[in-house]
Amino acid sequence: MQLSKAIVICSNQSQLFEVPRVSKLIFARIQLLLNELDIPLYILLGFRRDLSRKPGPGMLTFYEQHLNEGIEVDRANSFYVGDAAGRVWTDELLDAHCERVMALLKAEDFSNRSYVRKDRYFNDEPVDANAIIAKLKPASLRNKFEADFSDCDLKYALNNNVGFYTPEEYFANHPSMPLTVDFDPKKVGTNPAPLDVTGGMVILVGPPSGGKTFLCKNKFASFTRINEDELRTRDAGVRAARECLQRGENVIIDGANAIPEKRRDYIAVSRAAGVSCTVVFLDVSVNFSLHFFRYRKVSCDVGTQFTPPQIVEPQEYAHLSQNVVRTYFKQMQPPDESEGFDRLLRITDETFPVQHTPVSQMHLP
């Protein structure tokens, strides 16, 4: 096949099959593009929260495998244009941007185009675009641009290793703005901390999706794991910890343990048993926890570059939302040695001993 160029439009449309009015509008715009552009054009819409939803890379992967005869896109010479770039505008940049947008709008003649809006009875009402633009002032546009609604387009480009432009940069030759992402999953675990605890009791303190159970299985596999959620009550957890220590077993308490009151009873049990008590504090960021929360929920499509293994959400997490992560950070009180434990180990985003997969290093939807 001869190498050529194409435009691939990738858009998140979660309401595509849920709201008929939205579906009609989307397909009308698609038809307009197909009528006006005489070039190879592919339009992909992501409507589920999986790796085919931006910033997940799945739409471009689908294009390569199913629409491009299996030929990989030349990423070094490709780029993505999107307005969800995570920009927060300064007053100076915002004023200049609004002036440029106003100049572009007023330089265009919209008289040969038809626009409508819904009246109070939801009927179509003709709109004179030129008349509306004539009354516009730059200040009235400020609230449209003060901050981007998302940064998923920028992260989509990063996931796919292609260049990135905002629409203002690419189509109107506006100056570029410095762009950064709030969290880079590839930086997790760049300097893993040694966890040299050999015995006694370990109490984990950390958020949901903060890596607690991972540590239990991979760094404290010889310890007996105690989890109150599985045992149903606090008393059952404390009793199980006491009995394990009496049998000479090492114990790890797997739970959020966000406040001193949650940690106190277990510390007392370790004191009574005469064993050392170490608190491992997962002092990770909110974005770390949200990233691995999404990682749990992502299912990979069979037959793509992301499998095996499949990443399937465990059943016990099916009912949880990201709010449980944010609630933890609002309530959490960092552990302090005045609580009576013997040792405090602190783990951050950079020192968490992660075992990365290709998916865990992506920006996830």
Short mmCIF file of N, CA and C in Angstrom, two decimals, residues 99-243:
data_model
loop_
_atom_site.label_atom_id
_atom_site.label_comp_id
_atom_site.label_asym_id
_atom_site.label_seq_id
_atom_site.Cartn_x
_atom_site.Cartn_y
_atom_site.Cartn_z
N GLU A 99 -9.16 38.90 22.12
CA GLU A 99 -9.04 39.88 21.04
C GLU A 99 -8.83 39.17 19.70
N ARG A 100 -7.97 38.16 19.69
CA ARG A 100 -7.69 37.45 18.45
C ARG A 100 -8.92 36.68 17.96
N VAL A 101 -9.63 36.06 18.90
CA VAL A 101 -10.83 35.31 18.52
C VAL A 101 -11.88 36.26 17.95
N MET A 102 -12.04 37.43 18.58
CA MET A 102 -12.99 38.42 18.07
C MET A 102 -12.63 38.85 16.65
N ALA A 103 -11.35 39.07 16.41
CA ALA A 103 -10.91 39.48 15.08
C ALA A 103 -11.20 38.41 14.04
N LEU A 104 -11.00 37.15 14.41
CA LEU A 104 -11.29 36.05 13.49
C LEU A 104 -12.78 35.97 13.18
N LEU A 105 -13.61 36.10 14.21
CA LEU A 105 -15.06 36.01 14.01
C LEU A 105 -15.56 37.14 13.12
N LYS A 106 -15.08 38.35 13.36
CA LYS A 106 -15.59 39.50 12.61
C LYS A 106 -15.04 39.54 11.18
N ALA A 107 -13.97 38.81 10.94
CA ALA A 107 -13.42 38.76 9.58
C ALA A 107 -14.15 37.75 8.71
N GLU A 108 -14.99 36.93 9.31
CA GLU A 108 -15.70 35.88 8.58
C GLU A 108 -17.12 36.33 8.27
N ASP A 109 -17.60 35.98 7.09
CA ASP A 109 -18.99 36.28 6.70
C ASP A 109 -19.83 35.02 6.87
N PHE A 110 -20.81 35.09 7.77
CA PHE A 110 -21.65 33.93 8.06
C PHE A 110 -23.01 34.00 7.38
N SER A 111 -23.19 34.98 6.49
CA SER A 111 -24.52 35.20 5.90
C SER A 111 -24.99 34.05 5.01
N ASN A 112 -24.06 33.28 4.48
CA ASN A 112 -24.46 32.17 3.61
C ASN A 112 -24.61 30.85 4.37
N ARG A 113 -24.63 30.93 5.69
CA ARG A 113 -24.77 29.73 6.52
C ARG A 113 -26.05 29.82 7.33
N SER A 114 -26.59 28.68 7.63
CA SER A 114 -27.86 28.63 8.35
C SER A 114 -27.63 28.11 9.77
N TYR A 115 -28.10 28.88 10.75
CA TYR A 115 -27.98 28.49 12.15
C TYR A 115 -29.34 28.59 12.82
N VAL A 116 -29.59 27.72 13.77
CA VAL A 116 -30.85 27.77 14.53
C VAL A 116 -30.54 27.56 16.00
N ARG A 117 -31.49 27.98 16.85
CA ARG A 117 -31.43 27.67 18.27
C ARG A 117 -32.83 27.31 18.72
N LYS A 118 -32.95 26.71 19.88
CA LYS A 118 -34.24 26.29 20.39
C LYS A 118 -34.91 27.46 21.12
N ASP A 119 -36.19 27.70 20.80
CA ASP A 119 -36.93 28.71 21.53
C ASP A 119 -37.51 28.10 22.80
N ARG A 120 -38.32 28.84 23.51
CA ARG A 120 -38.86 28.38 24.79
C ARG A 120 -39.73 27.15 24.64
N TYR A 121 -40.23 26.90 23.45
CA TYR A 121 -41.07 25.72 23.20
C TYR A 121 -40.27 24.60 22.51
N PHE A 122 -38.94 24.76 22.49
CA PHE A 122 -38.03 23.77 21.89
C PHE A 122 -38.23 23.62 20.38
N ASN A 123 -38.70 24.69 19.77
CA ASN A 123 -38.78 24.72 18.31
C ASN A 123 -37.54 25.41 17.75
N ASP A 124 -37.16 25.05 16.53
CA ASP A 124 -36.01 25.69 15.89
C ASP A 124 -36.32 27.14 15.56
N GLU A 125 -35.40 28.02 15.90
CA GLU A 125 -35.55 29.45 15.65
C GLU A 125 -34.32 29.94 14.87
N PRO A 126 -34.50 30.56 13.70
CA PRO A 126 -33.34 31.03 12.92
C PRO A 126 -32.49 32.02 13.72
N VAL A 127 -31.19 31.97 13.47
CA VAL A 127 -30.25 32.85 14.16
C VAL A 127 -29.40 33.59 13.13
N ASP A 128 -29.25 34.89 13.33
CA ASP A 128 -28.38 35.71 12.48
C ASP A 128 -27.01 35.77 13.14
N ALA A 129 -26.10 34.93 12.69
CA ALA A 129 -24.78 34.85 13.32
C ALA A 129 -24.02 36.16 13.21
N ASN A 130 -24.11 36.83 12.07
CA ASN A 130 -23.39 38.09 11.90
C ASN A 130 -23.87 39.15 12.89
N ALA A 131 -25.17 39.18 13.15
CA ALA A 131 -25.72 40.16 14.09
C ALA A 131 -25.23 39.89 15.51
N ILE A 132 -25.17 38.61 15.87
CA ILE A 132 -24.68 38.25 17.21
C ILE A 132 -23.22 38.64 17.36
N ILE A 133 -22.41 38.34 16.36
CA ILE A 133 -20.98 38.64 16.43
C ILE A 133 -20.74 40.14 16.48
N ALA A 134 -21.56 40.90 15.77
CA ALA A 134 -21.39 42.36 15.76
C ALA A 134 -21.55 42.96 17.15
N LYS A 135 -22.35 42.32 17.99
CA LYS A 135 -22.60 42.83 19.34
C LYS A 135 -21.60 42.31 20.36
N LEU A 136 -20.81 41.33 19.97
CA LEU A 136 -19.87 40.72 20.91
C LEU A 136 -18.75 41.68 21.28
N LYS A 137 -18.28 41.56 22.51
CA LYS A 137 -17.09 42.26 22.96
C LYS A 137 -16.13 41.24 23.55
N PRO A 138 -14.83 41.51 23.49
CA PRO A 138 -13.87 40.53 24.00
C PRO A 138 -14.15 40.09 25.43
N ALA A 139 -14.62 41.02 26.26
CA ALA A 139 -14.87 40.67 27.66
C ALA A 139 -15.94 39.59 27.80
N SER A 140 -16.89 39.56 26.85
CA SER A 140 -17.96 38.57 26.93
C SER A 140 -17.48 37.16 26.62
N LEU A 141 -16.27 37.05 26.06
CA LEU A 141 -15.72 35.73 25.74
C LEU A 141 -14.84 35.16 26.85
N ARG A 142 -14.53 35.97 27.84
CA ARG A 142 -13.55 35.55 28.85
C ARG A 142 -13.94 34.24 29.53
N ASN A 143 -15.22 34.14 29.92
CA ASN A 143 -15.62 32.94 30.66
C ASN A 143 -15.61 31.69 29.79
N LYS A 144 -15.47 31.86 28.48
CA LYS A 144 -15.39 30.71 27.58
C LYS A 144 -14.00 30.08 27.58
N PHE A 145 -12.99 30.86 28.01
CA PHE A 145 -11.61 30.41 27.84
C PHE A 145 -10.80 30.42 29.13
N GLU A 146 -11.39 30.77 30.27
CA GLU A 146 -10.58 30.93 31.48
C GLU A 146 -9.82 29.66 31.84
N ALA A 147 -10.41 28.52 31.60
CA ALA A 147 -9.73 27.25 31.86
C ALA A 147 -10.32 26.19 30.95
N ASP A 148 -9.47 25.30 30.46
CA ASP A 148 -9.97 24.20 29.64
C ASP A 148 -10.79 23.25 30.50
N PHE A 149 -11.80 22.63 29.91
CA PHE A 149 -12.67 21.72 30.66
C PHE A 149 -11.97 20.42 31.01
N SER A 150 -10.84 20.14 30.36
CA SER A 150 -10.15 18.87 30.55
C SER A 150 -8.74 18.99 29.97
N ASP A 151 -7.93 17.96 30.21
CA ASP A 151 -6.63 17.88 29.54
C ASP A 151 -6.50 16.56 28.78
N CYS A 152 -7.65 15.95 28.44
CA CYS A 152 -7.61 14.61 27.84
C CYS A 152 -7.01 14.61 26.44
N ASP A 153 -7.12 15.72 25.70
CA ASP A 153 -6.54 15.76 24.36
C ASP A 153 -5.01 15.77 24.43
N LEU A 154 -4.48 16.56 25.33
CA LEU A 154 -3.03 16.59 25.51
C LEU A 154 -2.52 15.22 25.94
N LYS A 155 -3.21 14.60 26.90
CA LYS A 155 -2.78 13.28 27.37
C LYS A 155 -2.96 12.21 26.30
N TYR A 156 -3.96 12.38 25.45
CA TYR A 156 -4.16 11.45 24.33
C TYR A 156 -2.96 11.50 23.39
N ALA A 157 -2.48 12.70 23.10
CA ALA A 157 -1.30 12.84 22.25
C ALA A 157 -0.07 12.23 22.92
N LEU A 158 0.07 12.44 24.23
CA LEU A 158 1.20 11.87 24.94
C LEU A 158 1.14 10.34 24.93
N ASN A 159 -0.06 9.78 25.17
CA ASN A 159 -0.20 8.32 25.14
C ASN A 159 0.17 7.74 23.79
N ASN A 160 -0.15 8.47 22.73
CA ASN A 160 0.10 7.97 21.38
C ASN A 160 1.43 8.44 20.79
N ASN A 161 2.17 9.21 21.60
CA ASN A 161 3.51 9.65 21.19
C ASN A 161 3.47 10.43 19.86
N VAL A 162 2.51 11.34 19.77
CA VAL A 162 2.43 12.23 18.60
C VAL A 162 2.50 13.67 19.08
N GLY A 163 2.79 14.58 18.17
CA GLY A 163 2.83 15.99 18.50
C GLY A 163 1.45 16.51 18.88
N PHE A 164 1.42 17.70 19.46
CA PHE A 164 0.14 18.25 19.90
C PHE A 164 0.08 19.75 19.64
N TYR A 165 -1.09 20.20 19.17
CA TYR A 165 -1.38 21.61 19.01
C TYR A 165 -2.78 21.89 19.55
N THR A 166 -2.98 23.09 20.05
CA THR A 166 -4.34 23.55 20.32
C THR A 166 -4.93 24.09 19.02
N PRO A 167 -6.26 24.18 18.90
CA PRO A 167 -6.85 24.73 17.67
C PRO A 167 -6.37 26.15 17.38
N GLU A 168 -6.18 26.94 18.45
CA GLU A 168 -5.74 28.32 18.24
C GLU A 168 -4.34 28.36 17.63
N GLU A 169 -3.48 27.46 18.08
CA GLU A 169 -2.13 27.40 17.53
C GLU A 169 -2.14 26.96 16.07
N TYR A 170 -2.87 25.88 15.80
CA TYR A 170 -2.76 25.25 14.48
C TYR A 170 -3.55 26.00 13.41
N PHE A 171 -4.78 26.40 13.73
CA PHE A 171 -5.64 26.99 12.71
C PHE A 171 -5.52 28.51 12.62
N ALA A 172 -5.17 29.15 13.73
CA ALA A 172 -5.12 30.61 13.73
C ALA A 172 -3.72 31.16 13.98
N ASN A 173 -2.74 30.28 14.09
CA ASN A 173 -1.35 30.70 14.27
C ASN A 173 -1.16 31.55 15.51
N HIS A 174 -1.93 31.27 16.57
CA HIS A 174 -1.75 32.00 17.82
C HIS A 174 -0.51 31.48 18.53
N PRO A 175 0.09 32.29 19.39
CA PRO A 175 1.26 31.84 20.15
C PRO A 175 0.91 30.63 21.02
N SER A 176 1.87 29.75 21.19
CA SER A 176 1.64 28.57 22.02
C SER A 176 1.75 28.93 23.49
N MET A 177 1.08 28.15 24.33
CA MET A 177 1.17 28.31 25.78
C MET A 177 1.92 27.11 26.34
N PRO A 178 2.65 27.29 27.44
CA PRO A 178 3.29 26.13 28.07
C PRO A 178 2.22 25.18 28.60
N LEU A 179 2.35 23.91 28.29
CA LEU A 179 1.37 22.91 28.68
C LEU A 179 2.02 21.87 29.59
N THR A 180 1.36 21.55 30.67
CA THR A 180 1.84 20.51 31.58
C THR A 180 0.66 19.64 31.99
N VAL A 181 0.96 18.42 32.40
CA VAL A 181 -0.08 17.53 32.92
C VAL A 181 0.03 17.48 34.44
N ASP A 182 -1.10 17.20 35.09
CA ASP A 182 -1.11 17.22 36.55
C ASP A 182 -0.47 15.99 37.17
N PHE A 183 -0.27 14.93 36.37
CA PHE A 183 0.28 13.69 36.91
C PHE A 183 0.88 12.89 35.77
N ASP A 184 2.09 12.39 35.99
CA ASP A 184 2.75 11.56 34.98
C ASP A 184 2.94 10.16 35.54
N PRO A 185 2.14 9.18 35.11
CA PRO A 185 2.24 7.84 35.69
C PRO A 185 3.61 7.19 35.49
N LYS A 186 4.35 7.62 34.48
CA LYS A 186 5.67 7.03 34.24
C LYS A 186 6.67 7.41 35.33
N LYS A 187 6.36 8.46 36.11
CA LYS A 187 7.26 8.87 37.18
C LYS A 187 6.99 8.13 38.49
N VAL A 188 5.92 7.35 38.53
CA VAL A 188 5.64 6.56 39.73
C VAL A 188 6.71 5.47 39.87
N GLY A 189 7.27 5.38 41.07
CA GLY A 189 8.24 4.32 41.34
C GLY A 189 9.60 4.53 40.74
N THR A 190 9.96 5.77 40.42
CA THR A 190 11.28 6.01 39.83
C THR A 190 12.41 5.82 40.85
N ASN A 191 12.08 5.88 42.14
CA ASN A 191 13.09 5.68 43.19
C ASN A 191 12.49 4.84 44.31
N PRO A 192 12.23 3.54 44.05
CA PRO A 192 11.49 2.71 45.00
C PRO A 192 12.17 2.60 46.36
N ALA A 193 11.36 2.72 47.39
CA ALA A 193 11.88 2.66 48.76
C ALA A 193 12.07 1.21 49.20
N PRO A 194 13.14 0.93 49.94
CA PRO A 194 13.30 -0.41 50.51
C PRO A 194 12.34 -0.59 51.69
N LEU A 195 11.66 -1.70 51.73
CA LEU A 195 10.76 -2.01 52.84
C LEU A 195 11.40 -3.17 53.62
N ASP A 196 12.20 -2.81 54.61
CA ASP A 196 13.03 -3.78 55.30
C ASP A 196 12.44 -4.25 56.63
N VAL A 197 11.13 -4.31 56.71
CA VAL A 197 10.46 -4.78 57.92
C VAL A 197 10.45 -6.31 57.89
N THR A 198 10.96 -6.92 58.95
CA THR A 198 11.08 -8.39 58.95
C THR A 198 10.07 -9.09 59.84
N GLY A 199 9.42 -8.37 60.74
CA GLY A 199 8.48 -9.06 61.61
C GLY A 199 7.64 -8.11 62.44
N GLY A 200 6.82 -8.69 63.33
CA GLY A 200 5.94 -7.92 64.19
C GLY A 200 4.65 -7.55 63.50
N MET A 201 4.17 -6.34 63.79
CA MET A 201 2.94 -5.84 63.17
C MET A 201 3.26 -4.67 62.26
N VAL A 202 2.64 -4.67 61.09
CA VAL A 202 2.71 -3.54 60.16
C VAL A 202 1.30 -3.00 59.98
N ILE A 203 1.14 -1.69 60.16
CA ILE A 203 -0.15 -1.04 59.93
C ILE A 203 -0.01 -0.16 58.70
N LEU A 204 -0.81 -0.43 57.69
CA LEU A 204 -0.80 0.39 56.49
C LEU A 204 -1.74 1.58 56.66
N VAL A 205 -1.30 2.73 56.21
CA VAL A 205 -2.13 3.94 56.20
C VAL A 205 -2.10 4.48 54.77
N GLY A 206 -3.26 4.48 54.11
CA GLY A 206 -3.25 4.96 52.74
C GLY A 206 -4.63 4.96 52.12
N PRO A 207 -4.78 5.67 51.01
CA PRO A 207 -6.10 5.85 50.38
C PRO A 207 -6.56 4.62 49.62
N PRO A 208 -7.84 4.56 49.27
CA PRO A 208 -8.30 3.54 48.33
C PRO A 208 -7.49 3.65 47.03
N SER A 209 -7.14 2.51 46.46
CA SER A 209 -6.32 2.46 45.25
C SER A 209 -4.95 3.08 45.46
N GLY A 210 -4.48 3.05 46.71
CA GLY A 210 -3.17 3.62 47.03
C GLY A 210 -2.06 2.61 47.07
N GLY A 211 -2.35 1.34 46.78
CA GLY A 211 -1.31 0.34 46.72
C GLY A 211 -1.16 -0.52 47.95
N LYS A 212 -2.12 -0.47 48.88
CA LYS A 212 -1.99 -1.21 50.14
C LYS A 212 -2.00 -2.72 49.92
N THR A 213 -3.00 -3.21 49.21
CA THR A 213 -3.10 -4.66 48.99
C THR A 213 -1.95 -5.15 48.12
N PHE A 214 -1.48 -4.31 47.20
CA PHE A 214 -0.30 -4.66 46.40
C PHE A 214 0.90 -4.92 47.31
N LEU A 215 1.10 -4.05 48.31
CA LEU A 215 2.22 -4.24 49.23
C LEU A 215 2.06 -5.51 50.04
N CYS A 216 0.83 -5.79 50.46
CA CYS A 216 0.59 -7.02 51.22
C CYS A 216 1.02 -8.25 50.43
N LYS A 217 0.65 -8.28 49.17
CA LYS A 217 0.89 -9.46 48.35
C LYS A 217 2.33 -9.56 47.85
N ASN A 218 2.96 -8.42 47.62
CA ASN A 218 4.26 -8.43 46.95
C ASN A 218 5.44 -8.10 47.86
N LYS A 219 5.21 -7.39 48.95
CA LYS A 219 6.31 -7.01 49.83
C LYS A 219 6.19 -7.61 51.23
N PHE A 220 4.99 -8.03 51.59
CA PHE A 220 4.78 -8.62 52.92
C PHE A 220 4.04 -9.94 52.79
N ALA A 221 4.45 -10.74 51.83
CA ALA A 221 3.73 -11.99 51.55
C ALA A 221 3.79 -12.97 52.70
N SER A 222 4.82 -12.88 53.56
CA SER A 222 4.95 -13.81 54.69
C SER A 222 4.13 -13.37 55.90
N PHE A 223 3.54 -12.19 55.84
CA PHE A 223 2.73 -11.67 56.94
C PHE A 223 1.28 -12.13 56.75
N THR A 224 0.59 -12.34 57.86
CA THR A 224 -0.84 -12.64 57.80
C THR A 224 -1.61 -11.33 57.60
N ARG A 225 -2.39 -11.28 56.56
CA ARG A 225 -3.12 -10.05 56.21
C ARG A 225 -4.44 -9.99 56.95
N ILE A 226 -4.69 -8.85 57.61
CA ILE A 226 -5.94 -8.60 58.32
C ILE A 226 -6.65 -7.43 57.63
N ASN A 227 -7.88 -7.65 57.21
CA ASN A 227 -8.65 -6.62 56.53
C ASN A 227 -10.04 -6.53 57.14
N GLU A 228 -10.36 -5.39 57.74
CA GLU A 228 -11.65 -5.23 58.43
C GLU A 228 -12.83 -5.33 57.49
N ASP A 229 -12.68 -4.86 56.26
CA ASP A 229 -13.79 -4.93 55.32
C ASP A 229 -14.20 -6.37 55.07
N GLU A 230 -13.22 -7.26 55.02
CA GLU A 230 -13.52 -8.67 54.79
C GLU A 230 -14.06 -9.34 56.05
N LEU A 231 -13.59 -8.88 57.22
CA LEU A 231 -14.04 -9.46 58.49
C LEU A 231 -15.30 -8.79 59.02
N ARG A 232 -15.72 -7.72 58.37
CA ARG A 232 -17.00 -7.04 58.63
C ARG A 232 -16.95 -6.01 59.76
N THR A 233 -16.18 -6.24 60.83
CA THR A 233 -16.20 -5.31 61.96
C THR A 233 -14.80 -5.01 62.44
N ARG A 234 -14.67 -3.88 63.17
CA ARG A 234 -13.40 -3.52 63.79
C ARG A 234 -13.01 -4.55 64.86
N ASP A 235 -13.97 -4.96 65.68
CA ASP A 235 -13.67 -5.92 66.74
C ASP A 235 -13.12 -7.22 66.17
N ALA A 236 -13.70 -7.66 65.06
CA ALA A 236 -13.23 -8.90 64.44
C ALA A 236 -11.80 -8.75 63.94
N GLY A 237 -11.47 -7.58 63.41
CA GLY A 237 -10.12 -7.34 62.93
C GLY A 237 -9.11 -7.32 64.06
N VAL A 238 -9.45 -6.62 65.15
CA VAL A 238 -8.55 -6.56 66.31
C VAL A 238 -8.37 -7.94 66.92
N ARG A 239 -9.45 -8.68 67.04
CA ARG A 239 -9.38 -10.04 67.61
C ARG A 239 -8.50 -10.95 66.74
N ALA A 240 -8.66 -10.86 65.43
CA ALA A 240 -7.86 -11.69 64.53
C ALA A 240 -6.38 -11.33 64.63
N ALA A 241 -6.07 -10.04 64.74
CA ALA A 241 -4.67 -9.62 64.88
C ALA A 241 -4.07 -10.16 66.17
N ARG A 242 -4.83 -10.08 67.26
CA ARG A 242 -4.35 -10.58 68.56
C ARG A 242 -4.06 -12.07 68.49
N GLU A 243 -4.98 -12.83 67.91
CA GLU A 243 -4.82 -14.28 67.84
C GLU A 243 -3.63 -14.67 66.98
#
